[in-house]
Short mmCIF file of C-alpha atoms in Angstrom, two decimals:
data_model
loop_
_atom_site.label_atom_id
_atom_site.label_comp_id
_atom_site.label_asym_id
_atom_site.label_seq_id
_atom_site.Cartn_x
_atom_site.Cartn_y
_atom_site.Cartn_z
CA ILE O 722 4.08 26.62 -20.03
CA ALA O 723 5.96 26.94 -16.79
CA GLY O 724 8.72 28.52 -18.88
CA GLU O 725 6.31 30.99 -20.40
CA GLY O 726 5.88 32.48 -16.97
CA ARG O 727 9.41 33.79 -17.32
CA ARG O 728 8.73 35.01 -20.83
CA PHE O 729 5.63 37.04 -20.23
CA PHE O 730 6.65 39.36 -22.93
CA GLY O 731 5.36 42.89 -23.58
CA GLN O 732 7.01 45.57 -25.63
CA THR O 733 8.94 48.78 -25.10
CA VAL O 734 8.62 51.34 -27.84
CA PRO O 735 9.90 54.94 -28.41
CA SER O 736 7.54 57.68 -27.33
CA GLU O 737 6.75 60.53 -29.70
CA LEU O 738 7.65 62.91 -26.89
CA GLN O 739 10.88 63.51 -25.03
CA ASN O 740 11.34 62.38 -21.40
CA LYS O 741 8.59 59.85 -21.77
CA PHE O 742 8.69 56.06 -21.59
CA ALA O 743 6.19 53.83 -23.32
CA MET O 744 5.72 50.07 -22.82
CA LEU O 745 3.21 47.21 -23.05
CA VAL O 746 2.76 44.71 -20.36
CA ARG O 747 0.41 41.74 -19.77
CA ASP O 748 -2.09 41.53 -16.93
CA SER O 749 -4.36 38.82 -15.66
CA ILE O 750 -8.05 38.69 -16.71
CA GLY O 751 -9.52 37.69 -13.37
CA VAL O 752 -11.69 34.56 -12.97
CA VAL O 753 -11.81 32.39 -15.97
CA GLY O 754 -14.23 29.50 -16.59
CA LEU O 755 -12.72 26.32 -18.26
CA ILE O 756 -15.09 23.74 -19.84
CA THR O 757 -13.43 20.72 -21.19
CA PRO O 758 -14.55 17.54 -23.19
CA TRP O 759 -14.35 13.86 -22.31
CA ASN O 760 -12.03 12.59 -25.04
CA PHE O 761 -8.80 14.00 -23.60
CA PRO O 762 -9.77 14.35 -19.89
CA LEU O 763 -6.22 15.12 -18.73
CA ALA O 764 -4.45 16.72 -21.68
CA ILE O 765 -7.02 19.41 -22.62
CA PRO O 766 -7.61 20.58 -18.98
CA SER O 767 -3.83 20.87 -18.60
CA TRP O 768 -3.66 22.97 -21.83
CA LYS O 769 -6.10 25.37 -20.30
CA ILE O 770 -5.33 25.32 -16.53
CA PHE O 771 -1.50 25.74 -16.73
CA PRO O 772 -1.46 28.92 -18.88
CA ALA O 773 -4.43 30.35 -17.00
CA LEU O 774 -2.47 29.90 -13.73
CA ILE O 775 0.72 31.28 -15.18
CA ALA O 776 -1.11 34.34 -16.32
CA GLY O 777 -2.33 34.98 -12.72
CA ASN O 778 -5.99 34.08 -13.04
CA GLY O 779 -8.47 32.37 -10.73
CA ILE O 780 -10.10 29.37 -12.27
CA VAL O 781 -13.41 27.59 -12.12
CA PHE O 782 -12.95 24.28 -14.00
CA LYS O 783 -15.87 22.19 -15.28
CA PRO O 784 -14.84 18.85 -16.73
CA ALA O 785 -17.07 16.73 -18.93
CA GLU O 786 -19.80 14.80 -17.09
CA ASP O 787 -18.49 11.53 -18.58
CA THR O 788 -14.97 11.82 -17.17
CA PRO O 789 -15.08 13.56 -13.76
CA LEU O 790 -12.72 11.17 -11.94
CA VAL O 791 -9.66 11.98 -14.02
CA ALA O 792 -10.36 15.69 -13.46
CA THR O 793 -10.78 15.20 -9.69
CA LEU O 794 -7.53 13.42 -9.38
CA PHE O 795 -5.77 16.02 -11.52
CA VAL O 796 -6.97 18.88 -9.34
CA GLN O 797 -5.94 16.93 -6.26
CA ILE O 798 -2.42 16.58 -7.65
CA LEU O 799 -2.21 20.29 -8.31
CA GLU O 800 -3.35 21.07 -4.83
CA GLU O 801 -0.76 18.75 -3.46
CA ALA O 802 1.84 20.48 -5.58
CA GLY O 803 1.06 23.79 -3.94
CA VAL O 804 -1.62 25.63 -5.96
CA PRO O 805 -3.13 27.99 -3.29
CA ALA O 806 -6.60 27.18 -1.96
CA GLY O 807 -9.29 28.97 -3.88
CA VAL O 808 -7.22 29.63 -6.99
CA LEU O 809 -8.20 26.43 -8.80
CA ASN O 810 -11.82 25.36 -8.26
CA MET O 811 -13.76 22.53 -9.81
CA VAL O 812 -17.45 21.98 -10.41
CA THR O 813 -18.92 18.72 -11.80
CA GLY O 814 -22.21 18.13 -13.47
CA PHE O 815 -24.05 18.57 -16.71
CA GLY O 816 -24.02 21.72 -18.83
CA PRO O 817 -27.32 23.41 -17.57
CA GLU O 818 -26.42 22.95 -13.88
CA ALA O 819 -22.67 23.33 -13.88
CA GLY O 820 -21.67 25.04 -17.14
CA GLN O 821 -24.43 27.64 -17.52
CA PRO O 822 -23.73 29.40 -14.22
CA LEU O 823 -20.26 30.19 -15.45
CA LEU O 824 -21.81 31.95 -18.41
CA ASP O 825 -24.34 33.78 -16.30
CA ASP O 826 -22.00 34.97 -13.51
CA PRO O 827 -20.47 38.42 -14.26
CA ARG O 828 -17.56 37.63 -12.01
CA VAL O 829 -16.35 35.10 -14.63
CA ARG O 830 -14.78 37.29 -17.20
CA MET O 831 -13.65 34.65 -19.73
CA ILE O 832 -14.87 31.23 -20.97
CA SER O 833 -12.52 28.79 -22.54
CA PHE O 834 -14.43 25.92 -24.07
CA THR O 835 -13.51 22.79 -26.08
CA GLY O 836 -16.36 20.74 -27.42
CA SER O 837 -19.04 20.48 -30.10
CA SER O 838 -19.67 23.27 -32.54
CA GLU O 839 -23.39 23.31 -31.53
CA VAL O 840 -22.63 24.06 -27.93
CA GLY O 841 -19.70 26.36 -28.83
CA ARG O 842 -22.01 28.63 -30.80
CA LEU O 843 -24.46 28.88 -27.89
CA ILE O 844 -21.60 29.84 -25.53
CA GLY O 845 -20.38 32.43 -28.03
CA GLU O 846 -23.76 33.98 -28.37
CA GLN O 847 -24.47 34.13 -24.61
CA ALA O 848 -20.95 35.22 -23.61
CA GLY O 849 -20.91 37.80 -26.42
CA ARG O 850 -23.99 39.55 -25.04
CA GLN O 851 -22.09 40.07 -21.80
CA LEU O 852 -18.84 41.09 -23.51
CA LYS O 853 -16.99 38.16 -21.92
CA ARG O 854 -13.82 37.00 -23.56
CA VAL O 855 -14.48 33.58 -25.29
CA SER O 856 -12.03 30.98 -26.55
CA LEU O 857 -13.68 28.21 -28.59
CA GLU O 858 -12.06 25.04 -29.87
CA LEU O 859 -14.77 23.15 -31.68
CA GLY O 860 -15.16 20.38 -34.28
CA GLY O 861 -13.24 19.22 -37.28
CA LYS O 862 -13.78 17.32 -40.49
CA ASN O 863 -10.15 16.65 -41.28
CA ALA O 864 -8.71 15.11 -44.41
CA ILE O 865 -5.63 13.40 -45.77
CA LEU O 866 -4.90 14.25 -49.38
CA VAL O 867 -3.10 11.39 -51.22
CA MET O 868 -1.36 12.38 -54.44
CA GLU O 869 -0.42 10.03 -57.22
CA ASP O 870 3.23 10.18 -56.23
CA ALA O 871 2.70 9.43 -52.55
CA ASP O 872 4.38 6.56 -50.70
CA LEU O 873 1.27 4.39 -50.37
CA ASP O 874 2.59 2.16 -47.67
CA LEU O 875 3.22 5.31 -45.61
CA VAL O 876 -0.29 6.53 -46.46
CA ILE O 877 -1.95 3.37 -45.22
CA GLU O 878 -0.09 3.53 -41.93
CA GLY O 879 -1.06 7.19 -41.47
CA ALA O 880 -4.67 6.72 -42.48
CA LEU O 881 -5.09 3.78 -40.20
CA TRP O 882 -3.72 5.60 -37.14
CA GLY O 883 -5.30 8.94 -38.06
CA GLY O 884 -8.76 7.53 -38.69
CA PHE O 885 -9.06 4.71 -36.16
CA GLY O 886 -6.63 5.59 -33.36
CA THR O 887 -8.60 6.37 -30.16
CA SER O 888 -11.62 4.96 -32.03
CA GLY O 889 -11.74 8.19 -34.07
CA GLN O 890 -12.74 10.13 -30.98
CA ARG O 891 -10.63 13.20 -31.39
CA CYS O 892 -11.24 16.45 -33.11
CA THR O 893 -8.25 16.03 -35.40
CA ALA O 894 -9.20 12.40 -36.53
CA SER O 895 -8.51 11.75 -40.25
CA SER O 896 -12.17 11.06 -41.23
CA ARG O 897 -11.67 11.81 -44.97
CA LEU O 898 -9.20 10.33 -47.37
CA ILE O 899 -9.05 12.40 -50.52
CA ALA O 900 -7.16 10.25 -53.04
CA HIS O 901 -6.06 10.92 -56.55
CA ARG O 902 -8.19 8.78 -58.88
CA SER O 903 -5.16 6.87 -60.19
CA VAL O 904 -4.37 5.44 -56.76
CA ALA O 905 -7.74 5.59 -54.95
CA ALA O 906 -8.70 1.96 -55.67
CA ASN O 907 -5.35 0.65 -54.46
CA VAL O 908 -5.43 2.84 -51.37
CA THR O 909 -8.98 1.70 -50.56
CA GLU O 910 -8.17 -1.98 -51.05
CA ALA O 911 -5.01 -1.83 -48.97
CA LEU O 912 -6.59 0.17 -46.22
CA ALA O 913 -9.64 -2.07 -46.05
CA GLU O 914 -7.44 -5.09 -45.52
CA ARG O 915 -5.74 -3.39 -42.59
CA VAL O 916 -9.01 -2.13 -41.13
CA ARG O 917 -10.50 -5.65 -41.12
CA ALA O 918 -7.48 -6.92 -39.18
CA LEU O 919 -7.80 -4.17 -36.42
CA LYS O 920 -8.39 -5.77 -33.04
CA VAL O 921 -11.22 -4.17 -31.13
CA GLY O 922 -11.68 -4.55 -27.44
CA ASP O 923 -10.60 -3.40 -23.99
CA GLY O 924 -8.36 -0.43 -24.33
CA LEU O 925 -6.21 -1.54 -21.40
CA ASP O 926 -5.24 -4.71 -23.33
CA PRO O 927 -1.95 -4.00 -25.06
CA ALA O 928 -2.95 -6.13 -28.08
CA VAL O 929 -6.10 -4.09 -28.68
CA GLN O 930 -5.94 -1.40 -31.41
CA VAL O 931 -9.39 0.10 -31.21
CA GLY O 932 -11.21 0.55 -27.93
CA PRO O 933 -14.84 1.44 -27.13
CA VAL O 934 -16.62 4.63 -27.88
CA ILE O 935 -17.63 6.86 -24.93
CA ASN O 936 -21.28 5.87 -24.30
CA GLY O 937 -24.46 4.44 -25.74
CA GLU O 938 -25.65 7.73 -27.20
CA GLN O 939 -22.44 8.19 -29.21
CA LEU O 940 -22.60 4.54 -30.29
CA GLU O 941 -26.06 5.16 -31.83
CA ARG O 942 -24.88 8.36 -33.47
CA ILE O 943 -21.92 6.63 -35.10
CA HIS O 944 -24.19 3.78 -36.35
CA GLY O 945 -26.74 6.34 -37.53
CA TYR O 946 -24.08 7.90 -39.86
CA THR O 947 -23.43 4.43 -41.35
CA GLY O 948 -27.05 4.32 -42.32
CA ILE O 949 -26.84 7.87 -43.68
CA GLY O 950 -23.77 6.95 -45.77
CA LYS O 951 -25.48 3.99 -47.30
CA GLY O 952 -28.60 5.98 -47.91
CA GLU O 953 -26.63 8.63 -49.76
CA GLY O 954 -25.12 6.06 -52.14
CA ALA O 955 -21.73 5.53 -50.57
CA ARG O 956 -20.29 1.97 -50.73
CA LEU O 957 -19.69 0.33 -47.34
CA VAL O 958 -16.37 -1.44 -47.81
CA THR O 959 -16.01 -2.89 -44.29
CA GLY O 960 -17.38 -2.40 -40.77
CA GLY O 961 -20.61 -0.48 -40.19
CA SER O 962 -21.92 -2.58 -37.27
CA VAL O 963 -22.33 -2.46 -33.44
CA LEU O 964 -20.17 -5.21 -31.96
CA ALA O 965 -22.81 -6.20 -29.36
CA ASP O 966 -22.46 -9.98 -29.66
CA GLU O 967 -18.70 -10.20 -30.11
CA LEU O 968 -17.88 -7.75 -27.29
CA ASP O 969 -20.52 -7.82 -24.60
CA GLY O 970 -20.47 -5.15 -22.01
CA GLY O 971 -19.04 -2.17 -23.86
CA TYR O 972 -19.83 0.37 -26.49
CA PHE O 973 -17.82 -1.09 -29.40
CA TYR O 974 -18.23 -0.23 -33.01
CA ALA O 975 -16.59 -2.01 -35.93
CA PRO O 976 -13.96 0.12 -37.78
CA THR O 977 -15.79 1.43 -40.82
CA LEU O 978 -14.60 2.34 -44.23
CA PHE O 979 -16.69 3.89 -47.06
CA ASP O 980 -15.67 4.57 -50.62
CA ARG O 981 -17.51 6.11 -53.61
CA VAL O 982 -18.14 9.08 -51.37
CA THR O 983 -18.85 12.44 -52.91
CA PRO O 984 -17.77 15.73 -51.25
CA ASP O 985 -21.34 16.87 -50.58
CA MET O 986 -22.45 13.72 -48.66
CA ARG O 987 -23.17 14.17 -44.99
CA ILE O 988 -20.58 11.57 -44.01
CA ALA O 989 -18.04 13.83 -45.88
CA GLN O 990 -19.33 17.06 -44.29
CA GLU O 991 -20.35 16.33 -40.77
CA GLU O 992 -18.17 15.32 -37.69
CA ILE O 993 -18.98 11.70 -36.80
CA PHE O 994 -16.51 11.37 -33.91
CA GLY O 995 -16.06 7.64 -34.38
CA PRO O 996 -14.08 5.04 -36.23
CA THR O 997 -15.44 5.91 -39.72
CA VAL O 998 -13.36 6.99 -42.74
CA SER O 999 -14.60 8.02 -46.06
CA VAL O 1000 -12.65 7.76 -49.33
CA ILE O 1001 -13.25 10.51 -51.92
CA SER O 1002 -11.70 10.25 -55.39
CA VAL O 1003 -10.39 13.46 -57.18
CA ASP O 1004 -8.79 14.19 -60.52
CA ASP O 1005 -5.84 16.35 -59.59
CA PHE O 1006 -4.14 18.36 -56.79
CA GLU O 1007 -6.31 21.41 -57.31
CA ASP O 1008 -9.46 19.32 -57.00
CA ALA O 1009 -8.11 17.69 -53.89
CA VAL O 1010 -7.47 21.04 -52.22
CA GLU O 1011 -10.91 22.27 -53.18
CA VAL O 1012 -12.60 19.29 -51.72
CA ALA O 1013 -10.45 19.41 -48.60
CA ASN O 1014 -11.44 23.10 -47.91
CA ASN O 1015 -15.11 22.56 -48.74
CA THR O 1016 -16.40 21.87 -45.22
CA PRO O 1017 -17.55 24.21 -42.42
CA TYR O 1018 -14.42 23.30 -40.45
CA GLY O 1019 -10.76 24.22 -40.62
CA LEU O 1020 -8.85 22.40 -37.93
CA SER O 1021 -6.36 19.89 -39.48
CA LEU O 1022 -5.43 18.84 -43.04
CA ALA O 1023 -2.61 16.62 -44.39
CA ILE O 1024 -1.05 15.82 -47.70
CA TYR O 1025 1.10 12.83 -48.83
CA THR O 1026 3.32 13.66 -51.75
CA ARG O 1027 7.02 13.41 -52.81
CA ASP O 1028 6.77 16.68 -54.80
CA ILE O 1029 8.24 19.52 -52.62
CA ASN O 1030 6.68 22.20 -54.77
CA ARG O 1031 3.27 20.62 -54.37
CA ALA O 1032 3.81 20.25 -50.64
CA PHE O 1033 4.45 23.97 -50.25
CA ARG O 1034 1.43 24.91 -52.39
CA ALA O 1035 -0.63 22.74 -50.08
CA ILE O 1036 0.77 24.48 -47.06
CA ARG O 1037 -0.27 27.78 -48.58
CA ASP O 1038 -3.67 26.77 -49.92
CA LEU O 1039 -5.16 24.39 -47.33
CA GLN O 1040 -7.59 26.21 -45.02
CA ALA O 1041 -6.70 24.79 -41.63
CA GLY O 1042 -4.93 25.81 -38.37
CA LEU O 1043 -2.84 22.61 -38.60
CA VAL O 1044 -1.23 21.24 -41.79
CA TYR O 1045 0.79 18.09 -42.04
CA VAL O 1046 3.03 16.79 -44.89
CA ASN O 1047 3.52 13.02 -45.17
CA ALA O 1048 1.80 12.53 -41.78
CA PRO O 1049 -1.86 12.12 -40.70
CA THR O 1050 -3.94 14.91 -39.26
CA ILE O 1051 -3.20 14.00 -35.65
CA GLY O 1052 0.05 14.40 -33.72
CA ALA O 1053 0.24 18.09 -32.80
CA GLU O 1054 3.15 19.03 -30.50
CA ILE O 1055 2.66 21.20 -27.43
CA GLN O 1056 5.39 23.76 -28.42
CA LEU O 1057 3.26 25.04 -31.32
CA PRO O 1058 -0.16 26.65 -31.17
CA PHE O 1059 -3.16 24.32 -31.58
CA GLY O 1060 -6.48 25.43 -33.04
CA GLY O 1061 -8.41 25.95 -36.20
CA ILE O 1062 -10.30 28.44 -38.44
CA LYS O 1063 -13.75 28.79 -39.88
CA GLY O 1064 -16.29 26.67 -37.87
CA THR O 1065 -13.54 25.11 -35.76
CA GLY O 1066 -13.05 28.07 -33.53
CA ASN O 1067 -13.03 31.80 -33.02
CA GLY O 1068 -9.34 32.62 -33.54
CA HIS O 1069 -7.81 31.74 -30.22
CA ARG O 1070 -5.02 29.15 -30.01
CA GLU O 1071 -3.98 26.76 -27.24
CA ALA O 1072 -0.50 25.45 -26.46
CA GLY O 1073 2.68 26.98 -27.77
CA THR O 1074 3.87 30.46 -26.94
CA SER O 1075 0.37 31.85 -27.77
CA ALA O 1076 -1.19 29.91 -24.84
CA VAL O 1077 -0.85 32.71 -22.31
CA GLU O 1078 -2.16 35.27 -24.79
CA GLN O 1079 -5.71 34.14 -24.52
CA PHE O 1080 -5.54 34.19 -20.74
CA SER O 1081 -4.01 37.67 -20.36
CA GLU O 1082 -4.98 41.28 -21.01
CA LEU O 1083 -2.80 43.83 -22.72
CA LYS O 1084 -2.08 47.07 -20.76
CA SER O 1085 -0.26 50.04 -22.35
CA VAL O 1086 1.80 52.05 -19.82
CA TYR O 1087 3.14 55.60 -20.31
CA ILE O 1088 5.66 57.12 -17.83
CA ASP O 1089 6.27 60.86 -18.16
CA TYR O 1090 9.41 62.00 -16.28
CA SER O 1091 9.59 65.45 -17.84
CA GLY O 1092 8.10 67.18 -14.80
CA ARG O 1093 5.58 69.06 -16.96
CA LEU O 1094 2.40 68.54 -18.95
CA GLN O 1095 3.30 67.13 -22.38
CA ARG O 1096 0.44 67.05 -24.94
CA ALA O 1097 0.32 64.35 -27.46
CA GLN O 1098 1.05 65.41 -31.00
CA ILE O 1099 -2.61 65.14 -31.95
CA ASP O 1100 -3.46 67.69 -29.27
CA VAL O 1101 -0.72 70.30 -30.19
#
């Protein structure tokens, strides 16, 4: 992003009139409000703060109420690095007290929000009434498509990391495994064996593979979805319990795997944001793509296949802002734009060369050096 400050590109174009110069430049927006979630308390603020600064904006930064310490230290580091006083400001607190004023204040001309779809819609509605610019990065119900020709060992590694890494607490988590019927049983059995062997515990312990979830409320939410899945008729293969006795003093949930899941079940449609993966069996590639696309979200989708033609059809047909081939739905790199379509966002992208676009305004400039009035062609 620092480099993008030297590539703040506009355009120069020919004018329709002689002795006239036409160009496009980028300008700052003004004051922007940045509201970030708890699950990546350093990465996501940096994705927003750095391009907003490079574009010349003032910032009011509201981190999640669950992770204020990381944000405080981050801002202190930036101040020590030389960010001028008053350019980067931080407020802490809950949404109604700390976030709502950013929406209400007319001096804040843009809101960039990463969080739940429910809150994102409210922000979009309120900011829209004031004609504020809004960038929304919301939820995901991401899927890995497993074709009959896939490298199943590679699939298991990817599904394990994509579904249970960071306890499933990321918007790109691989929460659905859409497997060709001919390999679905083998995939489920092999994955279940690996899931049962995952070590749950203190995330600071190098031997631990799955840490806690963020708080008690989220723990109850995750466990509630286990009950929903069983009630809908899905088969609980492994997990599905709060690890209160085994791991005292933390919000730990057993890595959970369902199979016999149908595409319309709530556990296949709604974002759980925890270590829960659902296996859905399909008949062919076309069926897999249809199931993958049939959610309100469009953040990240992946396919495992050895067929290059099928891979390129998936790239074309999968409805998501991120598509992976022979890799899980997590692992985006900072040099490409990050974001989704449909219910996942409103069209803006973070990271990559497009990062500064959401934090800047376009300004068309015309310079007439003819020394006389020149009317545009439409006025002649």
